[in-house]
Each structure stands twice: as C-alpha cells, then as structure tokens.
Short mmCIF file of C-alpha atoms in Angstrom, two decimals:
data_model
loop_
_atom_site.label_atom_id
_atom_site.label_comp_id
_atom_site.label_asym_id
_atom_site.label_seq_id
_atom_site.Cartn_x
_atom_site.Cartn_y
_atom_site.Cartn_z
CA UNK Y 1 -19.04 -11.19 -10.60
CA UNK Y 2 -14.94 -9.88 -9.08
CA UNK Y 3 -15.47 -9.66 -5.38
CA UNK Y 4 -15.10 -6.80 -3.20
CA UNK Y 5 -12.74 -8.90 -0.71
CA UNK Y 6 -12.17 -7.42 2.95
CA UNK Y 7 -13.36 -3.80 1.87
CA UNK Y 8 -16.86 -4.63 1.20
CA UNK Y 9 -19.98 -2.72 2.22
CA UNK Y 10 -19.70 -2.77 5.60
CA UNK Y 11 -16.12 -1.40 5.92
CA UNK Y 12 -16.11 1.25 3.07
CA UNK Y 13 -18.58 3.51 4.12
CA UNK Y 14 -16.44 3.57 7.67
CA UNK Y 15 -12.78 4.02 6.03
CA UNK Y 16 -11.96 7.43 5.35
CA UNK Y 17 -12.96 7.82 9.86
CA UNK Y 18 -11.14 4.97 10.80
CA UNK Y 19 -8.09 5.98 8.60
CA UNK Y 20 -8.87 9.38 9.68
CA UNK Y 21 -5.21 10.25 10.26
CA UNK Y 22 -4.02 9.74 6.88
CA UNK Y 23 -5.41 12.79 5.64
CA UNK Y 24 -4.47 14.94 8.07
CA UNK Y 25 -2.24 17.61 5.89
CA UNK Y 26 0.76 16.75 7.72
CA UNK Y 27 0.57 13.48 5.89
CA UNK Y 28 -1.27 13.73 3.39
CA UNK Y 29 0.91 16.92 1.95
CA UNK Y 30 4.33 15.34 1.57
CA UNK Y 31 2.98 11.73 0.32
CA UNK Y 32 1.53 13.61 -2.33
CA UNK Y 33 4.08 16.24 -3.33
CA UNK Y 34 7.06 13.28 -3.39
CA UNK Y 35 4.57 11.36 -5.77
CA UNK Y 36 3.97 14.55 -8.37
CA UNK Y 37 7.58 14.52 -8.27
CA UNK Y 38 8.43 11.46 -9.52
CA UNK Y 39 5.52 11.54 -12.16
CA UNK Y 40 6.95 14.59 -13.08
CA UNK Y 41 4.11 15.35 -14.70
CA UNK Y 42 3.56 12.39 -16.32
CA UNK Y 43 0.14 10.55 -16.35
CA UNK Y 44 0.09 8.18 -12.80
CA UNK Y 45 -1.79 4.64 -11.78
CA UNK Y 46 -2.22 3.17 -8.64
CA UNK Y 47 -3.08 0.31 -7.38
CA UNK Y 48 -5.84 -0.56 -5.02
CA UNK Y 49 -7.09 3.77 -5.06
CA UNK Y 50 -9.09 2.97 -2.59
CA UNK Y 51 -11.65 5.36 -1.40
CA UNK Y 52 -9.16 7.98 -3.23
CA UNK Y 53 -7.40 9.00 -0.90
CA UNK Y 54 -4.25 9.50 -2.46
CA UNK Y 55 -5.49 9.95 -6.00
CA UNK Y 56 -7.71 13.69 -5.43
CA UNK Y 57 -5.24 15.45 -4.19
CA UNK Y 58 -2.59 13.87 -7.08
CA UNK Y 59 -5.59 15.10 -10.00
CA UNK Y 60 -5.68 18.27 -8.27
CA UNK Y 61 -2.49 18.65 -8.32
CA UNK Y 62 -2.32 18.50 -11.86
CA UNK Y 63 -1.09 14.76 -12.45
CA UNK Y 64 -3.03 12.28 -14.34
CA UNK Y 65 -4.53 9.25 -12.22
CA UNK Y 66 -5.68 6.29 -13.27
CA UNK Y 67 -6.51 3.90 -10.53
CA UNK Y 68 -7.45 0.11 -10.05
CA UNK Y 69 -9.65 -1.39 -7.44
CA UNK Y 70 -10.81 -4.76 -6.60
CA UNK Y 71 -13.56 -3.58 -3.87
CA UNK Y 72 -16.54 -1.52 -5.52
CA UNK Y 73 -18.43 0.05 -2.48
CA UNK Y 74 -14.70 1.69 -1.74
CA UNK Y 75 -15.24 3.25 -5.54
CA UNK Y 76 -18.83 4.51 -4.65
CA UNK Y 77 -16.58 6.44 -1.68
CA UNK Y 78 -14.84 7.54 -4.20
CA UNK Y 79 -17.27 8.68 -6.60
CA UNK Y 80 -19.20 10.79 -3.89
CA UNK Y 81 -16.20 13.51 -3.51
CA UNK Y 82 -16.04 16.43 -5.51
CA UNK Y 83 -13.51 14.96 -8.75
CA UNK Y 84 -14.46 11.68 -7.41
CA UNK Y 85 -15.82 11.13 -10.63
CA UNK Y 86 -12.73 12.12 -13.05
CA UNK Y 87 -10.58 9.53 -11.98
CA UNK Y 88 -10.56 6.70 -13.86
CA UNK Y 89 -11.19 3.64 -11.60
CA UNK Y 90 -10.64 -0.33 -13.60
CA UNK Y 91 -12.10 -2.47 -11.61
CA UNK Y 92 -9.70 -5.75 -10.33
CA UNK Y 93 -7.17 -7.35 -9.14
CA UNK Y 94 -3.74 -4.34 -8.90
CA UNK Y 95 -2.13 -8.03 -9.32
CA UNK Y 96 -3.15 -9.25 -12.42
CA UNK Y 97 -4.81 -6.24 -14.00
CA UNK Y 98 -4.03 -3.76 -16.83
CA UNK Y 99 -5.11 -1.16 -18.24
CA UNK Y 100 -4.39 0.77 -21.07
CA UNK Y 101 -1.84 3.60 -21.85
CA UNK Y 102 1.64 3.72 -20.51
CA UNK Y 103 2.87 5.07 -17.00
CA UNK Y 104 5.30 7.43 -15.79
CA UNK Y 105 4.34 5.94 -12.31
CA UNK Y 106 3.15 3.61 -10.71
CA UNK Y 107 2.53 3.17 -6.88
CA UNK Y 108 0.77 1.19 -4.00
CA UNK Y 109 0.07 2.83 -0.50
CA UNK Y 110 -0.09 2.50 3.26
CA UNK Y 111 0.59 -1.38 3.32
CA UNK Y 112 -1.48 -2.29 0.80
CA UNK Y 113 1.43 -4.78 -1.03
CA UNK Y 114 0.84 -6.78 1.90
CA UNK Y 115 -3.15 -7.66 1.37
CA UNK Y 116 -1.04 -10.44 -1.57
CA UNK Y 117 -1.34 -13.04 0.67
CA UNK Y 118 1.37 -14.85 -1.16
CA UNK Y 119 5.02 -14.25 -2.47
CA UNK Y 120 3.68 -14.94 -6.38
CA UNK Y 121 1.11 -12.67 -5.83
CA UNK Y 122 2.99 -9.50 -4.80
CA UNK Y 123 5.83 -10.52 -7.58
CA UNK Y 124 2.38 -10.61 -10.22
CA UNK Y 125 2.12 -7.13 -8.43
CA UNK Y 126 5.99 -5.76 -9.90
CA UNK Y 127 5.39 -7.68 -12.78
CA UNK Y 128 1.89 -5.33 -13.72
CA UNK Y 129 4.17 -2.57 -12.65
CA UNK Y 130 6.75 -2.61 -14.80
CA UNK Y 131 4.31 -3.44 -17.53
CA UNK Y 132 2.57 -0.66 -16.80
CA UNK Y 133 5.56 1.36 -16.57
CA UNK Y 134 7.11 3.49 -19.39
CA UNK Y 135 11.25 3.09 -19.33
CA UNK Y 136 12.83 5.10 -16.56
CA UNK Y 137 9.19 5.22 -15.09
CA UNK Y 138 8.31 4.36 -10.96
CA UNK Y 139 7.02 1.92 -9.30
CA UNK Y 140 6.49 3.12 -5.59
CA UNK Y 141 5.07 1.10 -1.92
CA UNK Y 142 4.75 2.28 1.29
CA UNK Y 143 4.61 -0.71 3.58
CA UNK Y 144 6.05 -0.99 7.20
CA UNK Y 145 8.98 -2.60 7.64
CA UNK Y 146 8.11 -5.74 9.75
CA UNK Y 147 8.33 -5.69 14.13
CA UNK Y 148 10.22 -8.68 14.29
CA UNK Y 149 12.92 -7.59 16.39
CA UNK Y 150 10.53 -6.31 18.61
CA UNK Y 151 8.93 -9.64 19.33
CA UNK Y 152 10.01 -11.53 22.69
CA UNK Y 153 11.03 -14.89 21.39
CA UNK Y 154 8.64 -17.29 21.65
CA UNK Y 155 5.89 -14.54 21.79
CA UNK Y 156 3.78 -13.46 18.50
CA UNK Y 157 1.43 -10.86 19.13
CA UNK Y 158 2.96 -7.27 19.21
CA UNK Y 159 0.28 -4.13 20.19
CA UNK Y 160 0.01 -1.37 17.32
CA UNK Y 161 -2.88 1.23 18.69
CA UNK Y 162 -4.42 1.64 22.43
CA UNK Y 163 -6.07 4.44 22.45
CA UNK Y 164 -9.68 5.71 23.28
CA UNK Y 165 -11.59 4.48 20.91
CA UNK Y 166 -9.61 1.31 19.02
CA UNK Y 167 -7.12 -1.06 19.84
CA UNK Y 168 -5.03 -3.40 18.00
CA UNK Y 169 -2.82 -5.51 18.51
CA UNK Y 170 -0.42 -7.56 15.08
CA UNK Y 171 0.00 -11.60 15.46
CA UNK Y 172 2.81 -12.21 13.07
CA UNK Y 173 3.86 -15.90 12.19
CA UNK Y 174 7.23 -16.49 11.54
CA UNK Y 175 7.60 -19.07 9.60
CA UNK Y 176 4.86 -18.26 7.17
CA UNK Y 177 5.70 -14.86 6.41
CA UNK Y 178 2.22 -13.54 7.75
CA UNK Y 179 -0.11 -11.22 9.96
CA UNK Y 180 -3.26 -10.92 11.23
CA UNK Y 181 -4.21 -7.21 12.73
CA UNK Y 182 -7.16 -7.60 14.97
CA UNK Y 183 -8.88 -4.08 15.51
CA UNK Y 184 -10.84 -4.00 18.74
CA UNK Y 185 -13.65 -0.90 18.49
CA UNK Y 186 -15.54 0.73 21.08
CA UNK Y 187 -18.13 3.24 21.21
CA UNK Y 188 -20.73 3.67 17.77
CA UNK Y 189 -18.84 1.47 15.70
CA UNK Y 190 -17.95 -1.41 18.43
CA UNK Y 191 -16.48 -5.12 17.27
CA UNK Y 192 -13.98 -6.57 16.68
CA UNK Y 193 -12.38 -5.92 12.83
CA UNK Y 194 -9.44 -8.45 11.74
CA UNK Y 195 -7.08 -8.63 8.83
CA UNK Y 196 -4.41 -10.47 7.79
CA UNK Y 197 -1.40 -10.02 5.29
CA UNK Y 198 1.95 -10.54 3.80
CA UNK Y 199 5.04 -8.59 5.48
CA UNK Y 200 8.42 -8.94 3.97
CA UNK Y 201 11.83 -7.21 4.28
CA UNK Y 202 12.90 -4.46 1.62
CA UNK Y 203 15.18 -6.67 0.55
CA UNK Y 204 12.84 -9.48 -0.66
CA UNK Y 205 10.84 -6.71 -2.46
CA UNK Y 206 14.16 -5.47 -4.48
CA UNK Y 207 14.61 -9.41 -5.62
CA UNK Y 208 10.44 -9.10 -6.50
CA UNK Y 209 11.74 -5.58 -8.43
CA UNK Y 210 14.46 -7.37 -10.24
CA UNK Y 211 12.44 -10.14 -11.05
CA UNK Y 212 10.22 -7.96 -12.67
CA UNK Y 213 12.47 -5.92 -14.83
CA UNK Y 214 13.01 -2.81 -12.51
CA UNK Y 215 16.20 -1.72 -10.56
CA UNK Y 216 16.03 0.15 -6.78
CA UNK Y 217 16.05 4.05 -7.36
CA UNK Y 218 15.82 5.00 -3.40
CA UNK Y 219 14.36 4.05 -0.83
CA UNK Y 220 13.43 6.64 2.14
CA UNK Y 221 11.73 6.16 6.30
CA UNK Y 222 9.23 8.34 5.03
CA UNK Y 223 7.80 11.37 2.19
CA UNK Y 224 9.32 14.04 3.58
CA UNK Y 225 12.47 11.60 2.63
CA UNK Y 226 13.96 10.70 5.86
CA UNK Y 227 17.02 8.54 5.18
CA UNK Y 228 16.26 4.86 5.79
CA UNK Y 229 18.10 3.32 8.54
CA UNK Y 230 17.49 0.05 10.80
CA UNK Y 231 15.94 1.10 12.93
CA UNK Y 232 12.58 2.64 10.50
CA UNK Y 233 9.06 1.47 10.93
CA UNK Y 234 8.04 1.94 7.02
CA UNK Y 235 9.78 2.80 4.03
CA UNK Y 236 8.93 4.15 1.09
CA UNK Y 237 10.98 2.14 -2.23
CA UNK Y 238 11.34 3.73 -5.17
CA UNK Y 239 12.48 1.38 -8.09
CA UNK Y 240 12.67 2.24 -11.70
CA UNK Y 241 11.68 0.91 -15.10
CA UNK Y 242 15.11 -0.43 -16.23
CA UNK Y 243 16.18 0.93 -19.98
CA UNK Y 244 15.02 -1.53 -22.69
#
C-alpha cells in the first residue's frame, strides 16, 4: 500500500481552500496558457497532479492531460470536481513511477519539486520526466528561489505570511539545503502544520537536467514570461529533451 504522504485525508479536503490564491484567474490563466503553448497540442503529463488545479483547466483548453500522484486523498478531491473523472491518474512517486505513452510536456508546479527531500530523488525526477518526453518535448518546473539573502547572518527563520487567519515561517537549514515551512491557523481550522522541503538554486536544477539529457530552453520569473533576474522570487524553468 502506497502512503498518501503529507497530503493525506486530514490535509486533502482543505487543500484548495488553503491554496485559494493559486486558483485566482490572474494566477491560473497565464499558467494554463503557457503550458498549453509548450504542449503544442501534444499530450501532457503532470507530476503531483493533486486536486487538479492545473490539470482540469489545461484539459479544458484542449490538451490531453495525464497525471501521477502519490496521494489517493488528493485524487479523491479531484474526482469530485466536474471533469475530474476524465483525467487518467497513476498512483505513485513522481520520481520513479512510469506511465504509458509519450508526452510533449511534463510539468511540475507550485514548488512541488522541493517535496523530494534528497538530491538523488530530485535527479531521479528529472530522469523520469525525460523518459516520458518525445524528442524536443519540455519539462517545466515552477518553484521559488531560496531566500538566503534575506537571512541575517546566523539566523534561520523567515516569515512569509502574516495574514489574519494564517501565519507562515520558513526555517532554513543551510548545510543540508532543507527548510521546514511552519503554518499557523486561527478560526475554524486553528492549528499548526509543518512541511519539509529541499531547496536548490536554478543552476543545480540545470545540472540535474543535463544529467537527464535535457537542456535549458527558457527561464522566466513568472508565467507571464517576465525576465528572470537576480531579485526574482520564483522561476519558471523549461528544459528540452535533446534530440537523440
């Protein structure tokens, strides 16, 4: 039996509410538009498809979408949505699980690459993406840039949210390239939730891609294709499978 991991039945039912900002049209519409453009009418595979936040509107845009997801509880949430039953999903680890077919696009959004907690697992994820791509196909990740510059010397805690009902603090481990995101809620869902992540610089991801037979095609600061700079907080990176 595969474990649901951190996104089990205690987390999945409230996931969409917790991430409501990511469903806003100004966030989701450019995400879907760029992914559809990169797919170019070819099938797409989403690693960690979750509750279908991106997969469902991408399918509505005319792209055949498949998914890999570790959590059955998250998939149950997607299946309850209109069109959720139409997305084929394979239960498994995105770093190693293979599915049938060849894809013009494999994508991994919303910092999910950091859920893989070792460099080896992240390298395996890049290799897995490459194994599913047709020559010239693209692997896309969306993730944050480590906020190391914001840390005072010797400190490890950085606040990232201070809302009325939610507070968030990231705890950095510089030696192990880990961070723990601590979330604090008030109101009806009062409580604390923490998640562990492995961060990496874009250059390290580029090396992972090279190991997997991919080469960098584009890197932007957001889904609007804004230039990536030394002050960008996030990056959308696109690697292309090298023609064999």
